[in-house]
Tab-separated table of C-alpha atoms and ligand atoms in Angstrom:
chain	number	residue	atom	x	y	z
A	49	UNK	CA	-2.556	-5.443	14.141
A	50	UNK	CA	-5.458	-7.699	13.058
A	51	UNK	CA	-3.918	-9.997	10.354
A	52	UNK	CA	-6.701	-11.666	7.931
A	53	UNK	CA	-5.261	-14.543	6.011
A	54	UNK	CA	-6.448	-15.850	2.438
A	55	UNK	CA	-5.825	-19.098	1.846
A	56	UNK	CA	-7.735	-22.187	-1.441
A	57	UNK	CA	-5.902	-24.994	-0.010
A	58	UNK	CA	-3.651	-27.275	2.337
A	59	UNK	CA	-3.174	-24.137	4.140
A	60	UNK	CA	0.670	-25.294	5.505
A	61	UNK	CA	1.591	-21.484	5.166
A	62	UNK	CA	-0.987	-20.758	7.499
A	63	UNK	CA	0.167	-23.187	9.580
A	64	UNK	CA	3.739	-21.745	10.005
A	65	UNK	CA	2.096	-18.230	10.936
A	66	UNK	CA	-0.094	-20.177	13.402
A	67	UNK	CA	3.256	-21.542	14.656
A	68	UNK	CA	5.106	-18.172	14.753
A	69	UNK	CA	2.346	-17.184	16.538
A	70	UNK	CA	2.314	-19.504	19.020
A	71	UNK	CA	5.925	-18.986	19.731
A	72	UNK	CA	5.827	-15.012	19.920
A	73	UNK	CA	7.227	-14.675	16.843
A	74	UNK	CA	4.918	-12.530	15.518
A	75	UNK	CA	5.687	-9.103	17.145
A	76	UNK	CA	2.576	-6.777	17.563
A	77	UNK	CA	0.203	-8.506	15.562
A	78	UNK	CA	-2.828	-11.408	15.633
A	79	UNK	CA	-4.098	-13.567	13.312
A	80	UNK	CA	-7.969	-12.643	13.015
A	81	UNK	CA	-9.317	-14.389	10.634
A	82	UNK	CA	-9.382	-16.954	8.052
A	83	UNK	CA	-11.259	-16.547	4.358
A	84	UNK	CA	-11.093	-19.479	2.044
A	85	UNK	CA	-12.181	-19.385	-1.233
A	86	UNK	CA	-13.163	-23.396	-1.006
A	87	UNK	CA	-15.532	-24.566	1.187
A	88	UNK	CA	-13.428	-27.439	2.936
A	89	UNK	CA	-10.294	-26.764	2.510
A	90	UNK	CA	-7.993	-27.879	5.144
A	91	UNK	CA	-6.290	-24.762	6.138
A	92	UNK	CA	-10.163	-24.046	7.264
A	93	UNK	CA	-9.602	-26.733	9.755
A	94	UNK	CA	-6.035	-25.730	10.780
A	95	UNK	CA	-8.019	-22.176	11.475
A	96	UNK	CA	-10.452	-24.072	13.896
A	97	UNK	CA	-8.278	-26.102	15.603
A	98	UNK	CA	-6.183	-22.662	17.188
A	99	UNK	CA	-9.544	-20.964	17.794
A	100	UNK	CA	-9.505	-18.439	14.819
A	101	UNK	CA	-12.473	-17.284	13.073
A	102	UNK	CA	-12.895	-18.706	9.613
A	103	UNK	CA	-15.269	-17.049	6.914
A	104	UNK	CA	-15.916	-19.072	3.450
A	105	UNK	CA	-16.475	-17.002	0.053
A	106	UNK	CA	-16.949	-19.025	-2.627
A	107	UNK	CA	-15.658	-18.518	-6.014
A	108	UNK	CA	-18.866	-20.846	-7.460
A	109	UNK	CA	-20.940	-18.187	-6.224
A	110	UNK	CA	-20.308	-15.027	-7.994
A	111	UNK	CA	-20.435	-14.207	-11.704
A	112	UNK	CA	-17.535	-12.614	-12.538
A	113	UNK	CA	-14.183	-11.794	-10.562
A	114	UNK	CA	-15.537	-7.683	-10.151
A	115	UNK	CA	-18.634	-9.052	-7.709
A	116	UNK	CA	-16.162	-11.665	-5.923
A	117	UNK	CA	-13.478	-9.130	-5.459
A	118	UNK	CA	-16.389	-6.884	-3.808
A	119	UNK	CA	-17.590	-9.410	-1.559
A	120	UNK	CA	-13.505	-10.441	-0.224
A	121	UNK	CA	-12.929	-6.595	0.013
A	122	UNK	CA	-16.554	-5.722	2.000
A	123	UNK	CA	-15.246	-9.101	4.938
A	124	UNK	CA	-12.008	-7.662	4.691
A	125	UNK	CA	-13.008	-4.394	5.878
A	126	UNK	CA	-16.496	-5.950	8.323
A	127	UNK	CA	-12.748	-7.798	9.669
A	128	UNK	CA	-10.701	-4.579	10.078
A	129	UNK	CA	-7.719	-6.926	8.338
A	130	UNK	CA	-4.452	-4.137	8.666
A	131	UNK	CA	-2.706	-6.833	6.886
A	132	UNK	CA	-4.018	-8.859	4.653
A	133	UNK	CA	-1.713	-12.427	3.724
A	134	UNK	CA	-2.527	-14.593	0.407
A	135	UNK	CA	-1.119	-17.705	1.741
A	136	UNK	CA	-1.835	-20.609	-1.102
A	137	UNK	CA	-5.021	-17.663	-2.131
A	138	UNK	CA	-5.534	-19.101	-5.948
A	139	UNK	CA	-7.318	-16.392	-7.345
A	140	UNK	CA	-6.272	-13.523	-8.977
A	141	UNK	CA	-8.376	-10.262	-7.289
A	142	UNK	CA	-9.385	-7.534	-8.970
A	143	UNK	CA	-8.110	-3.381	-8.381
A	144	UNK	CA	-11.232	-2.589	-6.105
A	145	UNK	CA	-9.339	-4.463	-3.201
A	146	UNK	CA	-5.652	-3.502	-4.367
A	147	UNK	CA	-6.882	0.039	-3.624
A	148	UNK	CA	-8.649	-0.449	-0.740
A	149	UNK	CA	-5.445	-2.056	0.851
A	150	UNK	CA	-2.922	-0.932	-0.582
A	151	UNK	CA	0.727	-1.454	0.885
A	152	UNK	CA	-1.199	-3.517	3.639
A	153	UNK	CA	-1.458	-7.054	1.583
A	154	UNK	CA	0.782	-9.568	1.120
A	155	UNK	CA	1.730	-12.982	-0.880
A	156	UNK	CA	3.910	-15.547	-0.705
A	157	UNK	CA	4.972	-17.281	-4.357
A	158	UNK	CA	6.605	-20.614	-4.611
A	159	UNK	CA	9.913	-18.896	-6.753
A	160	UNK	CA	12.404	-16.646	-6.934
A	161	UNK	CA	10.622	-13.666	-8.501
A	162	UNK	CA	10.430	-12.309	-11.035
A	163	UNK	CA	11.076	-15.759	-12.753
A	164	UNK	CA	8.336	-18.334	-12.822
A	165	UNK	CA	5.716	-15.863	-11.776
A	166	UNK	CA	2.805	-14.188	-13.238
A	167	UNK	CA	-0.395	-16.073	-14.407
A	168	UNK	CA	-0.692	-19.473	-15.168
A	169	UNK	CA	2.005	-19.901	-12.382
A	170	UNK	CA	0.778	-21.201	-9.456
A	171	UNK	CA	1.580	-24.023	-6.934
A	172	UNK	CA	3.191	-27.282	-9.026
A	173	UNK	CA	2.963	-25.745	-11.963
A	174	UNK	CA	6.040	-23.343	-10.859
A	175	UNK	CA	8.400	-26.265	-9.777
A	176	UNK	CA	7.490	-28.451	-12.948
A	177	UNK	CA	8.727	-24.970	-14.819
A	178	UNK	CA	11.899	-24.684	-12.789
A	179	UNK	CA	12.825	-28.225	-13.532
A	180	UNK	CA	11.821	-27.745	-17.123
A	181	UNK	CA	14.108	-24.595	-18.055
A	182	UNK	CA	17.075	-26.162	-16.004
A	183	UNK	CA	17.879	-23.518	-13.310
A	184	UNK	CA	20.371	-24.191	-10.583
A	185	UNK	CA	18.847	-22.235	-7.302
A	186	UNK	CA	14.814	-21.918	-6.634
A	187	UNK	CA	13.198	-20.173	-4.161
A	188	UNK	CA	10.004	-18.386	-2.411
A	189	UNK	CA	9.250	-14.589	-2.670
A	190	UNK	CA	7.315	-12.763	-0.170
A	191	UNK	CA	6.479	-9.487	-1.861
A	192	UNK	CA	3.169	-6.830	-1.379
A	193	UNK	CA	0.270	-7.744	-3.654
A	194	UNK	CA	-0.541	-5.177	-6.424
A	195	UNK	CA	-2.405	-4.447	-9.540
A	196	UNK	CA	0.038	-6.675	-11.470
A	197	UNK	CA	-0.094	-10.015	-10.666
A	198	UNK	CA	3.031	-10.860	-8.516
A	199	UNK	CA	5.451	-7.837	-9.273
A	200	UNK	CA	4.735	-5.687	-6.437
A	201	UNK	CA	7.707	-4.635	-3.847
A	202	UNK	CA	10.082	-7.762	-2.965
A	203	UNK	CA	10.202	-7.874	1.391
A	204	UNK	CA	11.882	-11.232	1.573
A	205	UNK	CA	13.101	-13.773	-0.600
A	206	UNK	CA	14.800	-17.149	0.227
A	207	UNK	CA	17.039	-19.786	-2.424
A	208	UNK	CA	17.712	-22.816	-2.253
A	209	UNK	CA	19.733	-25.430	-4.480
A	210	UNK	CA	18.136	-27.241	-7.378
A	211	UNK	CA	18.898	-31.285	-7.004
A	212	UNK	CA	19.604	-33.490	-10.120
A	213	UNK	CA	16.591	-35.592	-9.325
A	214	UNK	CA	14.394	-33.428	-7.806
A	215	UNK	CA	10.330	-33.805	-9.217
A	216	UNK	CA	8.358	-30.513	-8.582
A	217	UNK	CA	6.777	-32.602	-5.928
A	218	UNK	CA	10.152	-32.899	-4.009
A	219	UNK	CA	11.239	-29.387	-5.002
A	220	UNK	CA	7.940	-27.886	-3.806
A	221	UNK	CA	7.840	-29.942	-0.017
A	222	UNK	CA	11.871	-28.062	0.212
A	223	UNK	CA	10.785	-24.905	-0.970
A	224	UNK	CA	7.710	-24.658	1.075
A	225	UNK	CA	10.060	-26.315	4.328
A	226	UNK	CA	13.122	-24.112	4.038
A	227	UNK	CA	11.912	-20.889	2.114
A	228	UNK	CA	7.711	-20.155	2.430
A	229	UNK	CA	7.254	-21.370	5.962
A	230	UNK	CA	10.284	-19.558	7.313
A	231	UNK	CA	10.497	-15.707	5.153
A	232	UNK	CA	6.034	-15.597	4.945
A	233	UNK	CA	6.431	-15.621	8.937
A	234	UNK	CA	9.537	-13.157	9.345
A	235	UNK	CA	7.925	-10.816	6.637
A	236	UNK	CA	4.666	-10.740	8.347
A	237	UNK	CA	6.382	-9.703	12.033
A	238	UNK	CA	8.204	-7.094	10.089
A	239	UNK	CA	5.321	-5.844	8.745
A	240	UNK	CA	3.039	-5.783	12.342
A	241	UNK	CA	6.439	-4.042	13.640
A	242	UNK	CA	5.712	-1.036	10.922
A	243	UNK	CA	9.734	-1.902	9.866
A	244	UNK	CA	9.149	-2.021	6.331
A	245	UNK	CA	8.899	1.137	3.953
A	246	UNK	CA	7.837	0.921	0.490
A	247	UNK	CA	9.986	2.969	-1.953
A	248	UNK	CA	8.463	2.900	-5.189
A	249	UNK	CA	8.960	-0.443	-6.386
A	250	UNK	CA	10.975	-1.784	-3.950
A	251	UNK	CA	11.151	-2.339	-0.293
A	252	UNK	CA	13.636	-1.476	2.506
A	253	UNK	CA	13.577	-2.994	6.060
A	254	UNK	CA	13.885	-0.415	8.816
B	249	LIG	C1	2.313	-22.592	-1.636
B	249	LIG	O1	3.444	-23.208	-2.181
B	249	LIG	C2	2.197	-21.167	-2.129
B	249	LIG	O2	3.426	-20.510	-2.258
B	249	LIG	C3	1.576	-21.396	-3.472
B	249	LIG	O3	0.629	-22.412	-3.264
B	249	LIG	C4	1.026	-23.227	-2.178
B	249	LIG	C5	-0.079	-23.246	-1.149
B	249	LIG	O4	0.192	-24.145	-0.121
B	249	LIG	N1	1.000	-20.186	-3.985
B	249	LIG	C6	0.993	-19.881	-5.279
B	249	LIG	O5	1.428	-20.624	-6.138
B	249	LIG	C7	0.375	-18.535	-5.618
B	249	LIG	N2	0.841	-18.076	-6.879
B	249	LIG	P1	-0.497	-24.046	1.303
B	249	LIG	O6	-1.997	-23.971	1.079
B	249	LIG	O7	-0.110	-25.369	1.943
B	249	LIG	O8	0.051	-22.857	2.033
């Protein structure tokens, strides 16, 4: 399966499929392709370094979210993505490209969903919201990507404790180390393996 991921930043999550990759982890599927939404972002570079093609679509360039979502959707399908991974993808697309890929994309948030998720909740923001409300465990959710921002089907999700004097800086490195880089990996070989089936709104691995 041709895997296209989406990344705006750091691109670390990218860098632990790049690593599952590497060590055969990812049964019966390839990483493709690489769109950022940021010219010069570094998961751009992690891309280049392991000899995967990179494309660039700017968010500065388009009007409105309808002509960007066209232009991600029409390199999506010029890539022939079967699975489609927002890994750190800051941007909120529009229906056209739900539709067009529906069941086939998916995204990996920085909590235990469906707390601290939804818009406006995004990278440190999350962990400075976990701290703030005084919850015990924290997490990552890998889940499929649909019309509603971040409540599609659940595949995998991972906790972890919540430490006295964490600072979302510390609680993000230890959610991203022991939850995003390990369940965004698994979920993706899963997927490639055609092992997980979507009932309604939930998921069931096969
Ligand atoms: C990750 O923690 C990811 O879960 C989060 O942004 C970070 C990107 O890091 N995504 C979201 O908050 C999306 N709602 P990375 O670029 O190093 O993978």
């Amino acid at each position: 399966m041709n895997i296209v991921v989406l990344v705006s930043g750091g691109g670390t999550n990218l860098q632990a499929l790049i690593d599952a990759q590497k060590r055969g982890e990812i049964k019966n599927g390839r990483i493709t392709c690489v769109i950022s939404s940021k010219p010069g972002a570094y998961a751009l570079e992690r891309a280049e370094k392991n000899g995967i093609a990179t494309r660039v679509i700017p968010r500065k360039d388009y009007d409105d979210i309808h002509t960007y979502t066209k232009a991600v959707k029409d390199a999506l399908l010029e890539e022939k993505a079967d699975l489609v991974v927002y890994a750190g993808f800051m941007i909120i697309l529009d229906s056209q490209v739900v539709e067009a890929f529906a069941g086939k994309m998916m995204n990996v948030h920085p909590a235990l969903i469906p707390s601290f998720c939804g818009k406006g909740f995004y990278g440190l923001r999350v962990h400075e919201a976990v701290l703030q409300s005084g919850v015990k465990l924290t997490g990552a959710t890998v889940h499929f990507v649909t019309e509603d921002c971040d409540a599609g089907p659940i595949i995998a999700q991972k906790a972890i404790p919540v430490h006295d004097d964490d600072t979302p800086e510390s609680l993000q490195k230890r959610v991203m180390e022991q939850c995003e880089w390990k369940i965004l990996p698994q979920a993706v070989s899963l997927f490639c393996q055609g092992r997980i089936k979507i009932i309604g709104n939930k998921t069931q691995i096969i």
